[in-house]
CSV table of C-alpha atoms in Angstrom, one decimal:
chain,number,residue,atom,x,y,z
T,685,UNK,CA,-21.5,42.3,-34.0
T,686,UNK,CA,-24.0,39.9,-32.5
T,687,UNK,CA,-25.2,36.9,-34.5
T,688,UNK,CA,-28.3,35.1,-33.3
T,689,UNK,CA,-30.2,32.2,-34.9
T,690,UNK,CA,-32.2,29.1,-34.6
T,691,UNK,CA,-31.0,25.5,-35.2
T,692,UNK,CA,-32.7,23.9,-38.2
T,693,UNK,CA,-32.1,20.4,-36.7
T,694,UNK,CA,-29.3,19.5,-39.2
T,695,UNK,CA,-26.3,21.3,-37.5
T,696,UNK,CA,-26.9,24.5,-39.4
T,697,UNK,CA,-28.1,27.8,-37.9
T,698,UNK,CA,-30.6,30.1,-39.4
T,699,UNK,CA,-29.0,33.4,-38.5
T,700,UNK,CA,-29.8,37.0,-38.1
T,701,UNK,CA,-27.1,39.6,-37.7
T,702,UNK,CA,-27.7,42.9,-35.9
T,703,UNK,CA,-26.1,46.3,-35.7
T,704,UNK,CA,-24.6,46.9,-32.3
T,705,UNK,CA,-24.6,50.7,-32.5
T,706,UNK,CA,-21.0,51.2,-33.4
T,707,UNK,CA,-21.8,53.3,-36.4
T,708,UNK,CA,-21.7,50.5,-39.0
T,709,UNK,CA,-24.8,49.0,-40.6
T,710,UNK,CA,-25.1,45.2,-40.8
T,711,UNK,CA,-27.8,43.8,-43.0
T,712,UNK,CA,-30.0,41.0,-41.5
T,713,UNK,CA,-29.7,37.7,-43.2
T,714,UNK,CA,-32.2,34.8,-42.8
T,715,UNK,CA,-30.6,32.3,-45.2
T,716,UNK,CA,-28.7,29.2,-44.0
T,717,UNK,CA,-25.0,29.6,-44.0
T,718,UNK,CA,-21.8,28.4,-42.4
T,719,UNK,CA,-19.4,30.9,-40.8
T,720,UNK,CA,-15.8,30.4,-41.7
T,721,UNK,CA,-12.8,32.1,-40.1
T,722,UNK,CA,-11.4,32.9,-43.6
T,723,UNK,CA,-14.7,34.7,-44.5
T,724,UNK,CA,-15.1,36.9,-41.4
T,725,UNK,CA,-11.3,37.3,-40.9
T,726,UNK,CA,-11.8,37.7,-37.2
T,727,UNK,CA,-10.3,36.1,-34.1
T,728,UNK,CA,-13.2,33.9,-33.0
T,729,UNK,CA,-13.5,30.4,-31.5
T,730,UNK,CA,-15.9,28.7,-33.9
T,731,UNK,CA,-18.4,26.2,-32.3
T,732,UNK,CA,-20.9,23.8,-33.9
T,733,UNK,CA,-24.1,25.3,-32.6
T,734,UNK,CA,-27.0,22.9,-32.0
T,735,UNK,CA,-29.1,24.9,-29.6
T,736,UNK,CA,-32.1,27.0,-30.5
T,737,UNK,CA,-31.9,30.8,-30.1
T,738,UNK,CA,-28.1,30.6,-29.8
T,739,UNK,CA,-26.0,33.7,-29.8
T,740,UNK,CA,-22.4,34.0,-30.9
T,741,UNK,CA,-20.2,37.0,-30.1
T,742,UNK,CA,-17.4,37.6,-32.6
T,743,UNK,CA,-14.7,40.0,-31.4
T,744,UNK,CA,-13.4,42.0,-34.4
T,745,UNK,CA,-10.1,43.9,-34.5
T,746,UNK,CA,-9.8,46.9,-36.8
T,747,UNK,CA,-6.5,48.5,-37.8
T,748,UNK,CA,-6.6,52.1,-38.8
T,749,UNK,CA,-5.8,52.7,-42.5
T,750,UNK,CA,-4.3,56.0,-41.6
T,751,UNK,CA,-1.7,54.7,-39.2
T,752,UNK,CA,1.7,55.9,-40.1
T,753,UNK,CA,4.3,53.1,-40.5
T,754,UNK,CA,7.9,53.9,-39.9
T,755,UNK,CA,10.9,51.8,-40.5
T,756,UNK,CA,12.4,50.2,-37.5
T,757,UNK,CA,16.2,50.6,-37.1
T,758,UNK,CA,16.6,47.1,-35.5
T,759,UNK,CA,14.9,45.4,-38.4
T,760,UNK,CA,16.1,47.6,-41.3
T,761,UNK,CA,18.1,45.6,-43.9
T,762,UNK,CA,17.3,42.2,-42.4
T,763,UNK,CA,16.0,39.5,-44.7
T,764,UNK,CA,12.9,37.4,-44.1
T,765,UNK,CA,11.2,34.6,-45.9
T,766,UNK,CA,7.4,34.3,-46.0
T,767,UNK,CA,6.0,30.8,-46.6
T,768,UNK,CA,2.2,30.5,-47.2
T,769,UNK,CA,0.1,28.8,-49.8
T,770,UNK,CA,-2.1,31.8,-50.1
T,771,UNK,CA,-0.8,34.4,-52.5
T,772,UNK,CA,-2.7,37.2,-50.9
T,773,UNK,CA,-1.1,36.4,-47.5
T,774,UNK,CA,2.4,36.3,-49.0
T,775,UNK,CA,1.8,39.6,-50.7
T,776,UNK,CA,0.4,41.4,-47.7
T,777,UNK,CA,3.0,40.1,-45.2
T,778,UNK,CA,5.8,41.0,-47.6
T,779,UNK,CA,4.5,44.5,-47.9
T,780,UNK,CA,4.4,44.8,-44.1
T,781,UNK,CA,8.0,43.7,-43.8
T,782,UNK,CA,9.1,46.1,-46.5
T,783,UNK,CA,7.4,49.0,-44.7
T,784,UNK,CA,9.4,48.4,-41.5
T,785,UNK,CA,12.6,48.3,-43.5
T,786,UNK,CA,13.2,44.5,-44.1
T,787,UNK,CA,14.1,42.7,-47.3
T,788,UNK,CA,11.4,40.1,-47.9
T,789,UNK,CA,11.0,37.1,-50.2
T,790,UNK,CA,8.1,34.6,-50.3
T,791,UNK,CA,7.2,31.1,-51.5
T,792,UNK,CA,4.0,29.0,-51.5
T,793,UNK,CA,5.9,25.7,-51.0
T,794,UNK,CA,7.4,24.3,-47.8
T,795,UNK,CA,10.0,22.3,-49.8
T,796,UNK,CA,11.1,25.4,-51.7
T,797,UNK,CA,11.4,27.2,-48.3
T,798,UNK,CA,13.9,24.6,-47.1
T,799,UNK,CA,15.8,24.8,-50.4
T,800,UNK,CA,16.0,28.6,-50.2
T,801,UNK,CA,17.2,28.4,-46.6
T,802,UNK,CA,20.0,26.1,-47.6
T,803,UNK,CA,20.9,28.3,-50.6
T,804,UNK,CA,20.9,31.5,-48.6
T,805,UNK,CA,23.3,30.0,-46.0
T,806,UNK,CA,25.6,28.7,-48.8
T,807,UNK,CA,25.7,32.1,-50.4
T,808,UNK,CA,26.4,33.9,-47.2
T,809,UNK,CA,23.2,35.9,-47.2
T,810,UNK,CA,21.1,33.9,-44.7
T,811,UNK,CA,17.6,34.9,-43.6
T,812,UNK,CA,17.1,36.7,-40.3
T,813,UNK,CA,13.5,35.4,-39.9
T,814,UNK,CA,11.1,32.8,-41.3
T,815,UNK,CA,7.4,33.4,-41.2
T,816,UNK,CA,5.7,30.1,-42.1
T,817,UNK,CA,2.1,29.1,-42.3
T,818,UNK,CA,1.2,26.1,-40.2
T,819,UNK,CA,-0.9,24.4,-42.9
T,820,UNK,CA,0.9,24.1,-46.2
T,821,UNK,CA,-0.1,21.7,-49.0
T,822,UNK,CA,3.3,19.8,-49.3
T,823,UNK,CA,4.3,19.8,-45.6
T,824,UNK,CA,3.1,21.5,-42.5
T,825,UNK,CA,5.0,24.4,-40.9
T,826,UNK,CA,6.4,22.2,-38.1
T,827,UNK,CA,8.0,19.9,-40.6
T,828,UNK,CA,9.4,22.8,-42.5
T,829,UNK,CA,10.9,24.1,-39.2
T,830,UNK,CA,12.5,20.7,-38.5
T,831,UNK,CA,14.2,20.6,-41.9
T,832,UNK,CA,15.4,24.2,-41.6
T,833,UNK,CA,16.8,23.5,-38.1
T,834,UNK,CA,18.6,20.3,-39.5
T,835,UNK,CA,20.6,22.7,-41.7
T,836,UNK,CA,22.1,24.2,-38.5
T,837,UNK,CA,20.0,27.4,-39.0
T,838,UNK,CA,19.0,29.0,-35.7
T,839,UNK,CA,17.1,31.9,-37.3
T,840,UNK,CA,13.8,32.8,-35.5
T,841,UNK,CA,10.9,30.9,-37.0
T,842,UNK,CA,7.4,32.3,-36.6
T,843,UNK,CA,4.4,30.1,-37.3
T,844,UNK,CA,1.2,31.7,-38.8
T,845,UNK,CA,-2.1,30.1,-38.1
T,846,UNK,CA,-5.8,31.0,-38.0
T,847,UNK,CA,-6.4,28.2,-35.5
T,848,UNK,CA,-5.8,27.7,-31.8
T,849,UNK,CA,-2.2,26.6,-31.6
T,850,UNK,CA,-2.3,25.2,-28.0
T,851,UNK,CA,-2.7,21.6,-29.3
T,852,UNK,CA,0.5,21.9,-31.4
T,853,UNK,CA,2.6,24.2,-29.3
T,854,UNK,CA,4.7,21.5,-27.5
T,855,UNK,CA,5.5,19.7,-30.7
T,856,UNK,CA,6.2,23.0,-32.5
T,857,UNK,CA,8.6,24.3,-29.7
T,858,UNK,CA,10.4,20.9,-29.8
T,859,UNK,CA,10.9,21.3,-33.5
T,860,UNK,CA,12.4,24.7,-33.1
T,861,UNK,CA,9.5,27.1,-33.6
T,862,UNK,CA,10.3,30.5,-31.9
T,863,UNK,CA,6.9,32.1,-31.8
T,864,UNK,CA,3.3,32.1,-33.1
T,865,UNK,CA,1.3,34.8,-34.8
T,866,UNK,CA,-2.5,34.6,-35.4
T,867,UNK,CA,-4.3,35.3,-38.6
T,868,UNK,CA,-5.5,37.7,-39.8
T,869,UNK,CA,-2.2,39.4,-39.4
T,870,UNK,CA,-1.8,43.1,-38.5
T,871,UNK,CA,1.3,45.3,-38.7
T,872,UNK,CA,1.5,45.6,-34.9
T,873,UNK,CA,1.4,41.8,-34.6
T,874,UNK,CA,4.2,41.0,-37.0
T,875,UNK,CA,6.3,44.0,-35.8
T,876,UNK,CA,6.1,43.1,-32.1
T,877,UNK,CA,6.6,39.4,-32.7
T,878,UNK,CA,9.7,40.0,-34.9
T,879,UNK,CA,11.2,42.5,-32.5
T,880,UNK,CA,10.9,40.0,-29.6
T,881,UNK,CA,12.0,36.9,-31.6
T,882,UNK,CA,15.0,38.6,-33.3
T,883,UNK,CA,16.0,40.4,-30.0
T,884,UNK,CA,16.0,37.1,-28.1
T,885,UNK,CA,18.1,35.4,-30.9
T,886,UNK,CA,20.7,38.2,-30.8
T,887,UNK,CA,20.9,38.1,-27.0
T,888,UNK,CA,21.5,34.3,-27.1
T,889,UNK,CA,24.3,34.7,-29.7
T,890,UNK,CA,26.0,37.3,-27.5
T,891,UNK,CA,26.2,35.0,-24.5
């Protein structure tokens, strides 16, 4: 999809969207608007456009609804905790994990995530993966990671973010983050990231 527009002189863009011939129809819009990553749910680097006749290309990824999802032997029965302040994200990620055979729990609070991590270790049913949103209302994902690591828990921790993580990667790795996964999250993303992270953790434990 190609968005083109003219600057109105106030940092907004009067935009027009055009069909690019891929079979879908996109209605033209001439009203002023702001484009947010949560609205388009696409991987795109958002810029403040201040130039006339600007064009922005947004690369969309589409996952087939008819793709067959099979359980993965290496992940089957393992327990994961999803931490995100958005209920829809918690619900969708939990369903993805269940489809590949994992047991999944979720919470919208970073503090509760740390509490659950501690309780699961004390009860002898520790989590095998944590999937944590970077931006949480009570504490960010990096701080949640630090507190989980302070419990002596070396379980793989995956940070979810809709933003470019290059600016926080050094701090996150130092805190104990294992991997990053971009939003919007697809089944292939979470499956591959989990397989890599859990595989690496098991290999290190076997050394």
